[in-house]
Amino acid sequence: MTSFTTPIPLQPEPDWPAVAAIPIVDDEQPLHPLSLSRVLRVYPAYFRMGVRHALPECYSRMAVFERLLQVARSLPHGVHLVVLDAWRPFAVQQYLYDSLYDAIREYYPKLDERQLEHLTRQFVSPPSSSRNTPSPHLTGGAVDVTLCDEDGRWLDMGTAFDEASPLSATAHFEQLADYRERDLQVRDNRRTLYNAMAAQGFSNLSSEWWHYDYGDQLWAWHTGASAALYGPVQLQTLDTVWRKQLEQQLAAEQH
């Protein structure tokens, strides 16, 4: 049985060159719509915010979907898992990165390009659809999640989703010298989410309490896996389905 009170361990910032060097052996699982489940609460945050090209559905690889179901079923009575984002179109990744980069540059005009990129990357990965170094959310292995109560009220996680703040670090509320009542509640809510996700094999990005990975290069780096399971993936269109079917039919006829 999962312990939801275990303290969240301090995790180092990812070694991004090492992450990028991890090979990918894609098992070609398709993307699966998460809102088909009655167990998960799905709230596509970027679509609701009006972000251009954001989708009104959240998709993940099938193994990620199955693990999210187990997380949701393991939570304490009355607590529900909410999926805010999962697979992203490239255009959304580009928009998020550029928007945060520009905002940081505006408020910290003395930072050089390397410093700006470092700060931005703590919250948004550089957009990449490369077969060898894809952005985590372009693989269908990364998910952004939070918790709500039985009636749909957000549990207090200390910051808003996507808040670019030191307070967003997953273990931030483990480090306080003095705790107010609210601090303790936030700490416990984050522990519940972290321990439930970790128990199902997800890794966490230490700068974001909401971001978890399974199967992508970031997950492989955190867990010591020899290879990532997921590279970049696209939603299937009718055109690609037809072409794949025709290729398979042609191959069968030739044999």
CSV table of C-alpha atoms in Angstrom, one decimal:
chain,number,residue,atom,x,y,z
A,1,MET,CA,0.0,0.0,0.0
A,2,THR,CA,1.3,3.5,-0.9
A,3,SER,CA,2.3,5.8,1.9
A,4,PHE,CA,1.1,9.3,1.1
A,5,THR,CA,3.0,10.9,4.0
A,6,THR,CA,6.6,9.9,3.0
A,7,PRO,CA,8.7,13.1,2.6
A,8,ILE,CA,9.5,14.2,-0.9
A,9,PRO,CA,13.2,13.7,-1.5
A,10,LEU,CA,15.4,16.4,-2.8
A,11,GLN,CA,16.2,15.8,-6.5
A,12,PRO,CA,19.0,17.4,-8.5
A,13,GLU,CA,18.3,19.5,-11.6
A,14,PRO,CA,18.5,17.2,-14.6
A,15,ASP,CA,21.8,17.0,-16.5
A,16,TRP,CA,20.3,18.0,-19.8
A,17,PRO,CA,23.2,16.9,-22.0
A,18,ALA,CA,23.1,13.5,-20.3
A,19,VAL,CA,19.4,13.3,-20.8
A,20,ALA,CA,19.7,14.1,-24.5
A,21,ALA,CA,22.3,11.4,-24.9
A,22,ILE,CA,20.0,8.6,-23.8
A,23,PRO,CA,19.0,6.4,-26.7
A,24,ILE,CA,15.4,6.0,-27.6
A,25,VAL,CA,13.9,2.6,-28.5
A,26,ASP,CA,10.3,3.6,-29.3
A,27,ASP,CA,7.8,0.8,-28.7
A,28,GLU,CA,5.4,2.7,-31.0
A,29,GLN,CA,2.4,2.8,-28.6
A,30,PRO,CA,-0.2,5.1,-30.0
A,31,LEU,CA,-1.6,8.1,-28.2
A,32,HIS,CA,-4.7,7.5,-26.2
A,33,PRO,CA,-7.4,10.0,-25.2
A,34,LEU,CA,-7.6,10.3,-21.4
A,35,SER,CA,-11.1,11.7,-21.0
A,36,LEU,CA,-12.5,8.3,-22.0
A,37,SER,CA,-11.8,7.2,-18.5
A,38,ARG,CA,-14.4,7.7,-15.7
A,39,VAL,CA,-11.6,7.5,-13.2
A,40,LEU,CA,-9.5,10.4,-14.3
A,41,ARG,CA,-10.5,14.1,-14.2
A,42,VAL,CA,-9.3,15.7,-17.4
A,43,TYR,CA,-9.0,19.5,-17.6
A,44,PRO,CA,-7.0,20.5,-20.7
A,45,ALA,CA,-5.5,23.7,-19.2
A,46,TYR,CA,-3.9,25.3,-22.2
A,47,PHE,CA,-7.1,24.9,-24.3
A,48,ARG,CA,-9.1,26.4,-21.5
A,49,MET,CA,-6.6,29.3,-21.4
A,50,GLY,CA,-7.1,29.9,-25.1
A,51,VAL,CA,-3.6,29.0,-26.1
A,52,ARG,CA,-3.5,28.8,-29.9
A,53,HIS,CA,-3.2,25.2,-31.3
A,54,ALA,CA,-3.9,23.7,-27.8
A,55,LEU,CA,-6.3,20.7,-28.0
A,56,PRO,CA,-9.6,20.2,-26.1
A,57,GLU,CA,-8.4,16.7,-25.1
A,58,CYS,CA,-5.3,15.3,-23.3
A,59,TYR,CA,-3.5,12.3,-24.9
A,60,SER,CA,-0.8,10.0,-23.6
A,61,ARG,CA,0.9,6.7,-24.5
A,62,MET,CA,-1.2,3.7,-23.5
A,63,ALA,CA,1.2,2.6,-20.7
A,64,VAL,CA,1.1,6.1,-19.3
A,65,PHE,CA,-2.7,6.0,-19.4
A,66,GLU,CA,-2.8,2.7,-17.5
A,67,ARG,CA,-0.4,4.0,-14.8
A,68,LEU,CA,-2.5,7.2,-14.4
A,69,LEU,CA,-5.6,4.9,-13.8
A,70,GLN,CA,-3.7,3.1,-11.1
A,71,VAL,CA,-2.6,6.4,-9.5
A,72,ALA,CA,-6.2,7.7,-9.5
A,73,ARG,CA,-7.5,4.4,-7.9
A,74,SER,CA,-4.8,4.5,-5.2
A,75,LEU,CA,-5.6,8.0,-3.9
A,76,PRO,CA,-7.2,8.6,-0.5
A,77,HIS,CA,-11.0,8.6,-0.5
A,78,GLY,CA,-12.4,11.8,-1.8
A,79,VAL,CA,-9.2,12.9,-3.6
A,80,HIS,CA,-9.1,12.8,-7.4
A,81,LEU,CA,-6.3,13.0,-10.0
A,82,VAL,CA,-6.7,15.8,-12.5
A,83,VAL,CA,-4.7,15.7,-15.8
A,84,LEU,CA,-4.0,19.3,-17.0
A,85,ASP,CA,-1.8,18.5,-19.9
A,86,ALA,CA,0.0,15.5,-21.6
A,87,TRP,CA,1.0,15.3,-25.3
A,88,ARG,CA,1.4,18.7,-26.9
A,89,PRO,CA,1.6,19.8,-30.5
A,90,PHE,CA,4.9,21.3,-31.4
A,91,ALA,CA,3.3,24.7,-31.9
A,92,VAL,CA,2.1,24.8,-28.3
A,93,GLN,CA,5.6,23.8,-27.0
A,94,GLN,CA,7.1,26.6,-29.1
A,95,TYR,CA,4.6,29.1,-27.8
A,96,LEU,CA,5.1,28.2,-24.2
A,97,TYR,CA,8.9,28.4,-24.5
A,98,ASP,CA,9.0,31.7,-26.3
A,99,SER,CA,6.4,33.3,-24.0
A,100,LEU,CA,8.3,32.4,-20.8
A,101,TYR,CA,11.7,33.3,-22.4
A,102,ASP,CA,10.4,36.7,-23.4
A,103,ALA,CA,8.8,37.3,-20.0
A,104,ILE,CA,12.1,36.4,-18.1
A,105,ARG,CA,14.1,38.6,-20.5
A,106,GLU,CA,11.7,41.5,-19.9
A,107,TYR,CA,12.0,41.3,-16.1
A,108,TYR,CA,15.7,40.4,-15.9
A,109,PRO,CA,17.2,42.4,-18.8
A,110,LYS,CA,20.8,41.9,-17.5
A,111,LEU,CA,20.8,38.2,-18.0
A,112,ASP,CA,22.7,36.8,-20.9
A,113,GLU,CA,21.3,34.2,-23.4
A,114,ARG,CA,22.7,31.3,-21.5
A,115,GLN,CA,21.2,32.4,-18.2
A,116,LEU,CA,17.8,33.1,-19.9
A,117,GLU,CA,17.8,29.6,-21.5
A,118,HIS,CA,18.7,28.0,-18.1
A,119,LEU,CA,15.9,29.8,-16.3
A,120,THR,CA,13.3,29.1,-19.0
A,121,ARG,CA,14.2,25.4,-19.2
A,122,GLN,CA,13.4,24.9,-15.5
A,123,PHE,CA,9.8,25.3,-16.5
A,124,VAL,CA,9.5,24.7,-20.3
A,125,SER,CA,11.7,22.5,-22.4
A,126,PRO,CA,13.1,23.9,-25.6
A,127,PRO,CA,10.8,22.9,-28.5
A,128,SER,CA,12.2,19.9,-30.4
A,129,SER,CA,10.6,17.2,-32.5
A,130,SER,CA,14.0,15.5,-33.1
A,131,ARG,CA,14.0,11.7,-33.1
A,132,ASN,CA,16.9,11.8,-30.8
A,133,THR,CA,16.1,14.7,-28.4
A,134,PRO,CA,12.4,15.4,-28.4
A,135,SER,CA,10.7,17.7,-25.9
A,136,PRO,CA,9.2,15.4,-23.2
A,137,HIS,CA,5.6,16.5,-23.8
A,138,LEU,CA,6.0,15.7,-27.5
A,139,THR,CA,6.6,12.0,-26.7
A,140,GLY,CA,3.3,11.3,-25.0
A,141,GLY,CA,5.2,10.3,-21.9
A,142,ALA,CA,5.1,13.5,-19.9
A,143,VAL,CA,2.0,14.6,-18.0
A,144,ASP,CA,1.0,17.6,-15.9
A,145,VAL,CA,-1.3,16.7,-13.0
A,146,THR,CA,-2.8,18.0,-9.8
A,147,LEU,CA,-5.4,17.0,-7.3
A,148,CYS,CA,-9.0,18.0,-6.5
A,149,ASP,CA,-11.6,17.0,-4.0
A,150,GLU,CA,-14.9,15.1,-4.6
A,151,ASP,CA,-16.7,18.3,-5.7
A,152,GLY,CA,-13.9,19.4,-8.1
A,153,ARG,CA,-12.2,22.0,-5.8
A,154,TRP,CA,-8.5,22.2,-6.5
A,155,LEU,CA,-6.4,21.1,-3.6
A,156,ASP,CA,-3.9,23.7,-2.5
A,157,MET,CA,-0.5,22.9,-4.0
A,158,GLY,CA,1.2,26.1,-2.9
A,159,THR,CA,1.4,27.7,-6.4
A,160,ALA,CA,-0.7,27.8,-9.5
A,161,PHE,CA,0.0,25.3,-12.3
A,162,ASP,CA,2.8,26.5,-14.5
A,163,GLU,CA,3.9,29.2,-12.0
A,164,ALA,CA,7.5,30.1,-12.8
A,165,SER,CA,8.6,30.5,-9.2
A,166,PRO,CA,11.0,28.8,-6.7
A,167,LEU,CA,7.9,27.9,-4.7
A,168,SER,CA,7.0,25.5,-7.6
A,169,ALA,CA,9.9,23.2,-6.8
A,170,THR,CA,8.4,19.9,-5.7
A,171,ALA,CA,10.2,19.6,-2.4
A,172,HIS,CA,10.1,23.4,-1.6
A,173,PHE,CA,7.7,22.9,1.3
A,174,GLU,CA,9.8,20.1,2.8
A,175,GLN,CA,12.5,22.7,3.5
A,176,LEU,CA,10.8,25.4,5.5
A,177,ALA,CA,12.2,26.3,8.9
A,178,ASP,CA,8.8,27.4,10.3
A,179,TYR,CA,5.5,26.0,9.1
A,180,ARG,CA,2.1,27.7,9.1
A,181,GLU,CA,-1.0,25.6,8.9
A,182,ARG,CA,-1.4,26.3,5.2
A,183,ASP,CA,2.3,25.3,4.6
A,184,LEU,CA,1.7,21.9,6.2
A,185,GLN,CA,-1.4,21.3,4.1
A,186,VAL,CA,0.5,22.2,0.9
A,187,ARG,CA,3.3,19.9,1.9
A,188,ASP,CA,0.9,17.1,2.6
A,189,ASN,CA,-0.9,17.6,-0.7
A,190,ARG,CA,2.3,17.5,-2.7
A,191,ARG,CA,3.4,14.4,-0.8
A,192,THR,CA,0.1,12.7,-1.7
A,193,LEU,CA,0.6,13.5,-5.4
A,194,TYR,CA,4.3,12.7,-5.5
A,195,ASN,CA,4.0,9.3,-3.6
A,196,ALA,CA,1.0,8.2,-5.7
A,197,MET,CA,2.8,9.0,-8.9
A,198,ALA,CA,6.2,7.5,-7.9
A,199,ALA,CA,4.5,4.3,-6.8
A,200,GLN,CA,3.3,3.8,-10.4
A,201,GLY,CA,6.8,4.3,-11.9
A,202,PHE,CA,6.6,8.0,-12.7
A,203,SER,CA,9.6,10.3,-12.2
A,204,ASN,CA,9.2,14.0,-11.3
A,205,LEU,CA,10.9,17.1,-12.6
A,206,SER,CA,12.2,18.7,-9.4
A,207,SER,CA,11.4,22.3,-10.4
A,208,GLU,CA,7.7,21.6,-11.1
A,209,TRP,CA,5.4,19.8,-8.6
A,210,TRP,CA,2.9,19.1,-11.4
A,211,HIS,CA,5.3,17.5,-14.0
A,212,TYR,CA,5.8,13.7,-14.2
A,213,ASP,CA,7.3,11.5,-16.8
A,214,TYR,CA,7.2,7.8,-17.8
A,215,GLY,CA,9.0,6.3,-20.7
A,216,ASP,CA,10.7,9.5,-22.1
A,217,GLN,CA,14.4,10.5,-21.8
A,218,LEU,CA,13.8,12.4,-18.6
A,219,TRP,CA,12.3,9.4,-17.0
A,220,ALA,CA,15.2,7.2,-18.2
A,221,TRP,CA,17.7,9.7,-16.7
A,222,HIS,CA,15.9,9.8,-13.4
A,223,THR,CA,15.5,6.0,-13.1
A,224,GLY,CA,18.8,4.9,-14.7
A,225,ALA,CA,17.1,3.1,-17.6
A,226,SER,CA,19.4,2.2,-20.4
A,227,ALA,CA,17.0,3.6,-23.0
A,228,ALA,CA,13.9,5.7,-23.3
A,229,LEU,CA,10.7,4.0,-24.5
A,230,TYR,CA,9.2,7.0,-26.3
A,231,GLY,CA,10.3,9.3,-29.0
A,232,PRO,CA,8.3,12.0,-30.7
A,233,VAL,CA,4.8,11.0,-31.8
A,234,GLN,CA,1.9,12.6,-33.6
A,235,LEU,CA,-1.8,12.1,-33.5
A,236,GLN,CA,-3.0,9.8,-36.2
A,237,THR,CA,-4.9,11.5,-39.0
A,238,LEU,CA,-7.3,9.8,-41.4
A,239,ASP,CA,-4.7,10.2,-44.1
A,240,THR,CA,-1.9,8.5,-42.1
A,241,VAL,CA,-4.3,5.6,-41.1
A,242,TRP,CA,-5.3,5.0,-44.7
A,243,ARG,CA,-1.7,5.1,-45.9
A,244,LYS,CA,-0.6,2.6,-43.2
A,245,GLN,CA,-3.4,0.3,-44.1
A,246,LEU,CA,-2.5,0.4,-47.8
A,247,GLU,CA,1.2,-0.2,-47.1
A,248,GLN,CA,0.3,-3.2,-45.0
A,249,GLN,CA,-2.1,-4.5,-47.7
A,250,LEU,CA,0.6,-4.0,-50.4
A,251,ALA,CA,3.2,-5.8,-48.2
A,252,ALA,CA,0.8,-8.7,-47.7
A,253,GLU,CA,0.1,-9.0,-51.4
A,254,GLN,CA,3.8,-9.1,-52.2
A,255,HIS,CA,4.4,-12.0,-49.9
